Amino acid sequence: MQLIIIDRQSKKVLDVLSNEAPFATPFDDSFSGGGLTDSLETGMATYSFEVLKKYAAADHLVKGNEIAFRDKKGQDRLFQILIVESEHDKKVIHCVDTNLTLNNTIVRPYEAEKDYRIADYINRFLPSKSGFSIGINEIPHLSRKLVWEGHETVTKRLRSVATQFDNAYIGFRVVMQGSQVTARFIDIYKRRGKSIGTTLEYSKEVNNIYKTEDLSELATALIGIGGMKEGSEDQESITFKDRHYQSADNRFVSPAGDDRVYDLIMGPYWKENKPGMQTYEGYIERVFEYDTQSPQELFNRAVNRLAELSQGANTYEVDVALLDDDIALGDTVRIVDHDYQPELFLEADVLELTQHLSNKGRNTAVFGNFIEKESKIDAALRMAQEAMKQTQLQALYEWRAYADDDQGNGFTHRYSENKEYMAILFVRNKPVPSDDPADYLGHWTKIRGSNGIDGDDGKTYYPWVVFADDANGKNISLDGNGKPYVGIGNGTNPVPSTNPADYKFQLRYDQELYKQVQDQIDSVPVVTVGTIRPENPKHGDQFWQQDSEGALTGYFKYVVKDSIGTWEPQMVDQALLNIYELNAVNINGSVINGSKFTSEFTGTDDYGRPINGVLSIDGGVIKSDYLYPNEPGRTGLMRLSHEGLASVVSRDGQGTANAGFNLNTVAMRIYSDQYDVNLSKTNLSLVDSIALREATLAYDKLTLLDKAGKKYFKGGFEGISVEQRLGISLTKMTVPAGGGLPSIQAWEVLSAGFNDYNNPSETWMDIKAKINLQNNWMNNLNVLNFKNGNSNVSSTGSRIYVTNDNHLVVGGNWGTYLVAFNTGSPVTVLHADRNALQAYKNLNMNGYSITNQSDIRLKKNVKPTDIDPLKEFERIEFYDFEWDPEHPRNEGKSTEKQYGLIAQYVPFLSEHSSFETDNYLVINQMKQMNLTSHAVKVLISRNEELEVRLAELEEKMNKLLGIE
């Protein structure tokens, strides 16, 4: 494995780290917290390693530079150095993958106007210059109409997209050529990983398994609470009660108007069934909170959490000792503990995987989504597995050093052409090489010539390092994988020799441990199956003999007594045999004698509850009697005979049945405490005794009855009749591309009924779809109601109707728009609501007047005003202005210069509009007209006073001037 150091700006290769190349800088990632860690939850990866400072390559390991390598799966990986920790003699490097752009970019709220595919959403949210494109896409045709109402990072938004596409997984991938990234991909998978069939076993690959069983957090229903609604003044939270939600497998459901999601499988299992209990009563409720603005995302997250809580909190912690390199992120593995009481068999997903590229230390993983399984391992196979538990070797740490002679003078860890000797040691539990030359005595090997001194010819000598299976150089190779011995030599050819005689070999593993393990391997019995006995057997070996047709004809064991070995025939105890299929002509004759057969068994029922019982065959009847060990008094019975098939489960010690079925040639019945289903030659009936509902299907009619809700439906050749309300819906069924249960969407297009059950003569009908009358009239129409949001139409909804005095009434529940259509687009002319009437175009009265009520009979507290209109006018300033064309409230207004008042500057005339929801100020023009009239009246009065004073002054002037 090579780690390439790349300059952040120039993208040039600065140095290479390697533990295989003889003269490269070594690195170590086996320390706690080190290694390459991939996370399934975040889709991100980190890598940490350390390098000794004495190597020149350590100078290039600085923040911002990049580390490139090809991982053990052959995938190109590119990381950026984020943190550098310096110690006395080494640097510890922490890197993250190069997807920081996505994690540092914020995306805004978004609501799709129609169904889009997952690739469309990802391309929409990716930054324009991110360099990423869609790579692998396993769900290219699946589409969704999604909405996000909050701000979040691109990485979080992409994970949210994947979650809402049936919990898909997205991964990031780069392709490199040299030190350059040639492509970046986002891969989309139905799920990450696969079920690989790998088994991790206690005391072999697993050190320990810790299991905790806890019902304290048990829940079969969750109340979903999302983030605070943006813009909500009363701090209302997001829920999913706006409509009906249901999971793809139909197990989890949230009815419209209900902020809970229910587990329809585990809910009935855990709840107490009491008489009169409704469908969703008795569920065990808890609260689930998740900060999101999307009800669909909240429902998806709640379903995932409820699937965990409804099983009870069985938690597991697995301490892994050895992890195969073939195990990948997201893979499902089996974990087995035969010594656990009772034996433990688990399936789990790899949620986080840490690999050590330095080939030091062991790979580790974090497991989740545990599922307990039943054992399917044969007892003989377990014995064979137990015999192999101790055959594992421990790889040691490699120490490599150079010196001037075989005494270690001039000792250094850094390769130099001036050093003529090299030593390689393999030491257990000490990853950092020793700096003491004494630790290397006896391991020095000459790797260079002496430039002609003492008869040498002065040729250049090259160090050779090879690997082999034994100390004699068997199967010599340049690749050290799986080779327990290392050989060191030199020669004038830069290509290492393949002649074992040119090398001095030493064991790469602890010799005492190697011998112990080899002895254990040799002591394991060898089992041979065939027609010829094996050669050179040892004591304890087994031989299963076959004939030419492959049938087993004998079982032998090799026994050594007094140094003499013989194959001795063996007997197989009947109790050890597990016979799945027995083919024979005769067993004690040509028939099996006896009239009764019994077999004890243990297992679980359909809900996973344990049962113990006895299966018997007697007198033409096959019968299975069983009981529930964890529920005293609860029993079950299955019976098959010529009379039919029956199964009964009791709920108490008296044998009172609460569930079961009967099947014979006449009829079939399935029943429980709540349900009773009967199928005969003439009809099919279903009775829900708790919900008080019944359904009957005959050859000529279908009848539905809800006694609790007072609802009734009957459909047949004579027509359809219902109790109180009829609804007709159109549905759409979507079948998943990969198979599985289809999802159903429904849209109600017509409903009819009456609001008052005691006065059914007042009926109504709602049509919730477009109506095409094909040029026909709608005659005798009483009232035309319109859908109001997501609710059903009521008498207070939007409608058009004619009053008793033949006046046409057009009204919206919140208001009414009068629009004109301009090339197909509506243009608002008038808008009326409960508070005001607003015009969006010029109002032409065509010579008529605008009047307002002013009758004193309509008024109270009438008295002369004390307002001084002239002072109010002194405060008024008039302005030239233009309407802001960028403001959406100015759409369609004149772009020419205007003359008038500013509402903020005339508080006496301004007020908040009773119509607008955006709280803009308006000028009360009626008040302005009254103020103007009042001012004119005051001016007239003052003018009359001035005229009197002027006349008096003229009279005095005339007298002074002597003018008569």
Coordinates of N, CA and C in Angstrom, one line a residue, residues 167-329:
N167 N -35.3 5.1 1.7 CA -34.1 4.9 2.4 C -32.9 4.4 1.6
A168 N -32.8 5.0 0.4 CA -31.6 4.7 -0.5 C -30.4 5.2 0.2
Y169 N -29.2 4.9 -0.4 CA -27.9 5.3 0.1 C -27.1 6.0 -1.0
I170 N -26.5 7.1 -0.7 CA -25.6 7.8 -1.6 C -24.2 7.8 -1.1
G171 N -23.2 7.5 -2.1 CA -21.8 7.5 -1.7 C -21.0 8.4 -2.7
F172 N -19.9 8.9 -2.2 CA -19.0 9.8 -3.0 C -17.8 9.0 -3.5
R173 N -17.4 9.2 -4.8 CA -16.4 8.5 -5.4 C -15.6 9.4 -6.3
V174 N -14.2 9.2 -6.3 CA -13.4 10.0 -7.2 C -12.6 9.0 -8.1
V175 N -12.2 9.5 -9.3 CA -11.4 8.7 -10.2 C -10.1 9.6 -10.5
M176 N -9.0 9.0 -10.3 CA -7.7 9.7 -10.4 C -6.8 9.1 -11.5
Q177 N -6.1 10.0 -12.1 CA -5.1 9.6 -13.1 C -3.8 10.3 -12.7
G178 N -2.8 9.5 -12.1 CA -1.7 10.1 -11.5 C -2.1 10.9 -10.3
S179 N -1.7 12.1 -10.2 CA -2.1 13.0 -9.0 C -3.3 13.8 -9.3
Q180 N -3.9 13.7 -10.4 CA -5.0 14.5 -10.8 C -6.4 13.8 -10.7
V181 N -7.4 14.5 -10.2 CA -8.7 14.0 -10.1 C -9.4 14.2 -11.5
T182 N -9.7 13.1 -12.1 CA -10.4 13.3 -13.5 C -11.9 13.2 -13.4
A183 N -12.5 12.7 -12.3 CA -13.9 12.7 -12.2 C -14.3 12.5 -10.8
R184 N -15.5 13.1 -10.4 CA -16.1 12.9 -9.1 C -17.5 12.5 -9.3
F185 N -17.9 11.5 -8.6 CA -19.2 10.9 -8.8 C -20.0 10.8 -7.5
I186 N -21.3 10.9 -7.6 CA -22.2 10.6 -6.5 C -23.0 9.3 -6.9
D187 N -22.8 8.2 -6.2 CA -23.4 7.0 -6.6 C -24.7 6.8 -5.7
I188 N -25.7 6.2 -6.3 CA -27.0 6.0 -5.7 C -27.3 4.5 -5.6
Y189 N -27.5 4.0 -4.4 CA -27.8 2.6 -4.3 C -29.1 2.4 -3.6
K190 N -29.8 1.3 -3.9 CA -31.0 0.9 -3.1 C -30.6 0.7 -1.7
R191 N -29.5 0.1 -1.5 CA -28.9 0.0 -0.1 C -27.4 -0.2 -0.3
R192 N -26.6 0.2 0.7 CA -25.2 0.0 0.6 C -24.8 -1.4 1.2
G193 N -24.0 -2.1 0.5 CA -23.5 -3.4 0.9 C -24.4 -4.5 0.5
K194 N -24.1 -5.7 1.0 CA -24.9 -6.9 0.6 C -24.8 -7.9 1.7
S195 N -25.6 -8.9 1.6 CA -25.5 -10.0 2.6 C -24.5 -11.0 2.0
I196 N -23.3 -11.0 2.6 CA -22.1 -11.7 2.1 C -22.0 -13.1 2.7
G197 N -22.8 -13.4 3.7 CA -22.7 -14.8 4.2 C -21.5 -15.0 5.1
T198 N -20.7 -13.9 5.4 CA -19.5 -14.1 6.3 C -20.0 -14.3 7.7
T199 N -19.3 -15.2 8.5 CA -19.7 -15.5 9.8 C -18.5 -15.1 10.7
L200 N -18.8 -14.3 11.8 CA -17.8 -13.9 12.8 C -18.2 -14.7 14.0
E201 N -17.2 -15.5 14.5 CA -17.5 -16.4 15.6 C -16.8 -16.0 16.9
Y202 N -17.5 -16.2 18.0 CA -16.9 -15.9 19.3 C -15.6 -16.8 19.5
S203 N -14.6 -16.2 20.1 CA -13.3 -16.7 20.4 C -12.5 -17.0 19.2
K204 N -13.0 -16.6 18.0 CA -12.2 -16.7 16.8 C -12.1 -15.3 16.2
E205 N -13.1 -14.8 15.5 CA -13.1 -13.4 15.0 C -13.6 -12.4 16.0
V206 N -14.3 -12.9 17.0 CA -15.0 -12.0 18.0 C -14.5 -12.3 19.4
N207 N -14.1 -11.3 20.1 CA -13.6 -11.5 21.5 C -14.7 -11.7 22.5
N208 N -15.8 -10.9 22.3 CA -16.9 -11.0 23.2 C -18.2 -10.3 22.6
I209 N -19.3 -10.8 23.1 CA -20.6 -10.2 22.7 C -21.4 -9.9 23.9
Y210 N -21.8 -8.6 24.0 CA -22.6 -8.2 25.2 C -24.0 -7.9 24.7
K211 N -25.0 -8.5 25.4 CA -26.4 -8.4 25.0 C -27.2 -7.8 26.2
T212 N -28.0 -6.8 25.9 CA -28.9 -6.2 26.9 C -30.3 -6.2 26.5
E213 N -31.2 -6.8 27.3 CA -32.6 -6.9 26.9 C -33.4 -5.9 27.8
D214 N -34.1 -5.0 27.2 CA -34.7 -3.9 28.0 C -36.0 -3.5 27.3
L215 N -37.1 -3.5 28.1 CA -38.5 -3.1 27.6 C -38.9 -1.8 28.1
S216 N -37.9 -1.1 28.8 CA -38.3 0.2 29.4 C -38.6 1.3 28.3
E217 N -38.1 1.1 27.1 CA -38.4 2.1 26.1 C -39.3 1.5 25.0
L218 N -40.0 0.4 25.3 CA -40.9 -0.2 24.4 C -42.0 0.8 23.9
A219 N -42.3 0.8 22.6 CA -43.3 1.6 22.1 C -43.9 1.0 20.8
T220 N -45.2 1.1 20.6 CA -45.9 0.6 19.4 C -46.5 1.8 18.7
A221 N -46.4 3.0 19.2 CA -46.9 4.2 18.5 C -46.0 5.3 18.9
L222 N -45.7 6.2 18.0 CA -44.9 7.4 18.2 C -45.7 8.7 17.8
I223 N -45.7 9.7 18.7 CA -46.2 11.0 18.4 C -45.1 11.8 17.7
G224 N -45.2 12.2 16.5 CA -44.2 12.8 15.8 C -44.2 14.4 15.9
I225 N -43.1 14.9 16.3 CA -43.0 16.4 16.5 C -41.8 16.8 15.7
G226 N -42.0 17.7 14.7 CA -40.9 18.2 13.9 C -40.4 19.5 14.4
G227 N -39.7 20.3 13.5 CA -39.2 21.6 13.8 C -40.4 22.6 13.9
M228 N -40.0 23.8 14.5 CA -41.0 24.9 14.6 C -41.3 25.4 13.2
K229 N -42.6 25.5 12.9 CA -43.0 26.0 11.6 C -42.5 27.4 11.4
E230 N -41.8 27.6 10.2 CA -41.3 28.9 9.9 C -42.4 30.0 9.8
G231 N -42.2 31.1 10.5 CA -43.2 32.1 10.4 C -44.4 31.9 11.3
S232 N -44.4 30.9 12.1 CA -45.5 30.6 13.0 C -45.4 31.5 14.2
E233 N -46.5 32.3 14.5 CA -46.5 33.2 15.6 C -46.8 32.5 16.9
D234 N -47.6 31.4 16.9 CA -47.9 30.6 18.1 C -47.0 29.4 18.3
Q235 N -45.8 29.4 17.7 CA -44.8 28.4 17.9 C -45.3 27.0 17.7
E236 N -46.1 26.8 16.6 CA -46.7 25.5 16.2 C -45.6 24.6 15.5
S237 N -45.5 23.4 15.9 CA -44.5 22.4 15.4 C -45.1 21.7 14.2
I238 N -44.1 21.2 13.3 CA -44.5 20.4 12.2 C -44.9 19.0 12.7
T239 N -46.0 18.5 12.1 CA -46.5 17.1 12.4 C -46.8 16.4 11.1
F240 N -47.3 15.2 11.1 CA -47.7 14.5 9.9 C -49.2 14.2 9.9
K241 N -50.0 15.0 10.6 CA -51.4 14.7 10.6 C -52.2 15.4 9.5
D242 N -51.4 16.1 8.6 CA -52.1 16.8 7.6 C -52.8 15.9 6.6
R243 N -52.3 14.6 6.5 CA -52.9 13.7 5.5 C -52.6 12.3 6.0
H244 N -53.1 11.3 5.2 CA -52.8 9.9 5.6 C -51.4 9.5 5.1
Y245 N -50.6 8.9 6.0 CA -49.3 8.4 5.6 C -49.2 6.9 5.9
Q246 N -48.5 6.2 5.0 CA -48.4 4.7 5.2 C -47.0 4.3 4.6
S247 N -46.4 3.4 5.3 CA -45.1 2.9 4.8 C -45.3 1.9 3.6
A248 N -44.2 1.7 2.9 CA -44.3 0.9 1.6 C -44.8 -0.5 1.9
D249 N -44.4 -1.1 3.1 CA -44.8 -2.5 3.4 C -46.1 -2.5 4.2
N250 N -46.8 -1.3 4.3 CA -48.1 -1.3 4.9 C -48.1 -1.6 6.4
R251 N -46.9 -1.7 7.0 CA -46.8 -2.1 8.4 C -47.1 -0.9 9.3
F252 N -46.6 0.3 8.9 CA -46.7 1.5 9.7 C -47.7 2.5 9.0
V253 N -48.6 3.1 9.8 CA -49.6 3.9 9.3 C -49.9 5.1 10.2
S254 N -50.2 6.3 9.7 CA -50.6 7.4 10.4 C -51.9 8.0 9.7
P255 N -53.1 7.7 10.3 CA -54.3 8.2 9.7 C -54.3 9.7 9.6
A256 N -55.1 10.2 8.6 CA -55.2 11.7 8.5 C -55.8 12.3 9.7
G257 N -55.3 13.4 10.2 CA -55.8 14.0 11.4 C -55.1 13.5 12.7
D258 N -54.3 12.5 12.6 CA -53.7 11.9 13.8 C -52.2 12.2 13.7
D259 N -51.6 12.7 14.8 CA -50.2 13.0 14.8 C -49.3 11.8 15.3
R260 N -49.9 10.6 15.3 CA -49.2 9.4 15.7 C -49.0 8.5 14.5
V261 N -47.9 7.7 14.6 CA -47.7 6.6 13.6 C -47.8 5.3 14.4
Y262 N -48.5 4.3 13.8 CA -48.8 3.1 14.6 C -48.1 1.9 13.9
D263 N -47.6 0.9 14.7 CA -47.0 -0.3 14.2 C -48.2 -1.4 14.2
L264 N -48.7 -1.7 13.0 CA -49.9 -2.6 12.9 C -49.5 -4.0 13.2
I265 N -48.3 -4.4 13.3 CA -47.9 -5.8 13.6 C -47.6 -5.9 15.1
M266 N -46.7 -5.1 15.6 CA -46.3 -5.2 17.0 C -47.3 -4.6 18.0
G267 N -48.1 -3.6 17.5 CA -49.2 -3.0 18.3 C -50.1 -4.0 18.9
P268 N -50.8 -4.8 18.1 CA -51.8 -5.8 18.6 C -51.1 -6.9 19.5
Y269 N -49.8 -7.1 19.2 CA -49.1 -8.1 20.0 C -48.9 -7.7 21.4
W270 N -48.5 -6.4 21.6 CA -48.2 -5.9 23.0 C -49.4 -5.4 23.7
K271 N -50.5 -4.9 23.1 CA -51.6 -4.3 23.8 C -52.5 -5.2 24.4
E272 N -53.2 -4.8 25.5 CA -54.3 -5.6 26.1 C -55.6 -5.4 25.4
N273 N -56.2 -6.5 24.9 CA -57.4 -6.5 24.2 C -58.6 -6.5 25.2
K274 N -59.2 -5.3 25.3 CA -60.3 -5.2 26.2 C -61.6 -5.0 25.4
P275 N -62.7 -5.5 25.9 CA -64.0 -5.3 25.2 C -64.3 -3.8 24.9
G276 N -64.7 -3.6 23.6 CA -65.1 -2.2 23.2 C -63.9 -1.4 22.8
M277 N -62.7 -1.9 22.8 CA -61.5 -1.1 22.5 C -61.4 -0.9 21.0
Q278 N -61.2 0.4 20.6 CA -61.1 0.7 19.2 C -59.8 0.3 18.6
T279 N -59.7 0.5 17.3 CA -58.5 -0.1 16.5 C -57.2 0.4 17.0
Y280 N -57.1 1.7 17.3 CA -55.8 2.3 17.7 C -55.7 2.5 19.2
E281 N -56.6 2.0 20.0 CA -56.5 2.1 21.4 C -55.6 1.1 22.0
G282 N -55.0 1.3 23.1 CA -54.2 0.4 23.8 C -52.7 0.3 23.3
Y283 N -52.4 1.1 22.3 CA -51.0 1.1 21.8 C -50.1 1.8 22.8
I284 N -48.9 1.4 22.9 CA -47.9 2.0 23.8 C -47.2 3.2 23.1
E285 N -47.5 4.4 23.7 CA -47.1 5.6 23.0 C -45.8 6.3 23.6
R286 N -45.0 6.8 22.7 CA -43.9 7.7 23.2 C -43.8 8.8 22.2
V287 N -43.0 9.8 22.5 CA -42.8 11.0 21.7 C -41.5 10.8 20.9
F288 N -41.6 11.2 19.6 CA -40.4 11.2 18.7 C -40.2 12.6 18.2
E289 N -39.1 13.2 18.4 CA -38.8 14.6 17.9 C -37.6 14.6 16.9
Y290 N -37.8 15.3 15.8 CA -36.8 15.4 14.8 C -36.9 16.7 14.1
D291 N -35.8 17.5 14.1 CA -35.9 18.9 13.6 C -35.9 18.9 12.0
T292 N -37.1 19.0 11.5 CA -37.3 19.1 10.0 C -38.5 19.9 9.8
Q293 N -38.6 20.5 8.6 CA -39.7 21.2 8.1 C -40.6 20.4 7.2
S294 N -40.2 19.1 6.9 CA -41.0 18.2 6.0 C -41.8 17.2 6.8
P295 N -43.1 17.2 6.7 CA -43.9 16.1 7.3 C -43.5 14.7 6.8
Q296 N -43.2 14.6 5.5 CA -42.9 13.3 5.0 C -41.5 12.8 5.6
E297 N -40.6 13.7 5.7 CA -39.3 13.3 6.4 C -39.5 12.9 7.8
L298 N -40.4 13.7 8.5 CA -40.7 13.3 9.9 C -41.3 12.0 10.0
F299 N -42.2 11.6 9.1 CA -42.9 10.3 9.2 C -41.8 9.2 8.9
N300 N -41.0 9.4 7.9 CA -40.0 8.4 7.5 C -39.0 8.1 8.7
R301 N -38.6 9.2 9.4 CA -37.7 9.1 10.5 C -38.4 8.4 11.7
A302 N -39.7 8.7 11.9 CA -40.5 8.1 13.0 C -40.7 6.6 12.8
V303 N -40.9 6.2 11.5 CA -41.1 4.8 11.1 C -39.8 4.0 11.5
N304 N -38.6 4.6 11.1 CA -37.4 3.9 11.4 C -37.2 3.7 12.9
R305 N -37.5 4.8 13.6 CA -37.3 4.7 15.1 C -38.3 3.7 15.7
L306 N -39.6 3.7 15.2 CA -40.6 2.8 15.8 C -40.3 1.4 15.5
A307 N -39.7 1.1 14.3 CA -39.3 -0.3 14.0 C -38.3 -0.8 15.0
E308 N -37.5 0.1 15.6 CA -36.6 -0.4 16.7 C -37.2 -0.5 18.0
L309 N -38.1 0.5 18.4 CA -38.7 0.5 19.7 C -39.7 -0.6 19.9
S310 N -40.4 -1.0 18.8 CA -41.5 -1.9 19.0 C -41.0 -3.3 19.2
Q311 N -39.7 -3.6 19.0 CA -39.2 -4.9 19.3 C -38.7 -5.0 20.7
G312 N -38.7 -3.9 21.5 CA -38.0 -4.0 22.7 C -36.5 -3.6 22.5
A313 N -35.9 -3.0 23.4 CA -34.5 -2.6 23.2 C -33.5 -3.7 23.5
N314 N -33.4 -4.6 22.6 CA -32.3 -5.6 22.6 C -31.1 -5.0 22.0
T315 N -30.1 -4.6 22.8 CA -28.9 -4.0 22.3 C -27.7 -5.0 22.4
Y316 N -26.8 -4.8 21.5 CA -25.6 -5.7 21.4 C -24.4 -4.8 21.2
E317 N -23.3 -5.3 21.8 CA -22.0 -4.7 21.6 C -21.0 -5.8 21.3
V318 N -20.4 -5.7 20.1 CA -19.5 -6.8 19.6 C -18.1 -6.3 19.6
D319 N -17.2 -7.0 20.3 CA -15.7 -6.7 20.3 C -15.1 -7.6 19.3
V320 N -14.7 -7.0 18.2 CA -14.2 -7.8 17.0 C -12.7 -8.0 17.2
A321 N -12.2 -9.2 17.0 CA -10.8 -9.5 17.1 C -10.1 -9.5 15.7
L322 N -10.8 -10.0 14.7 CA -10.3 -10.2 13.4 C -11.4 -10.0 12.4
L323 N -11.1 -9.0 11.4 CA -12.1 -8.7 10.4 C -11.5 -8.9 9.0
D324 N -12.2 -9.6 8.2 CA -11.8 -10.0 6.9 C -11.8 -8.7 6.0
D325 N -10.8 -8.6 5.1 CA -10.7 -7.4 4.2 C -11.9 -7.4 3.2
D326 N -12.5 -8.6 3.0 CA -13.6 -8.7 2.0 C -14.9 -8.0 2.6
I327 N -15.0 -7.8 3.9 CA -16.2 -7.1 4.4 C -16.1 -5.7 4.1
A328 N -17.3 -5.2 3.6 CA -17.3 -3.8 3.1 C -18.4 -3.0 3.9
L329 N -18.4 -1.7 3.8 CA -19.3 -0.9 4.5 C -20.8 -1.2 4.1

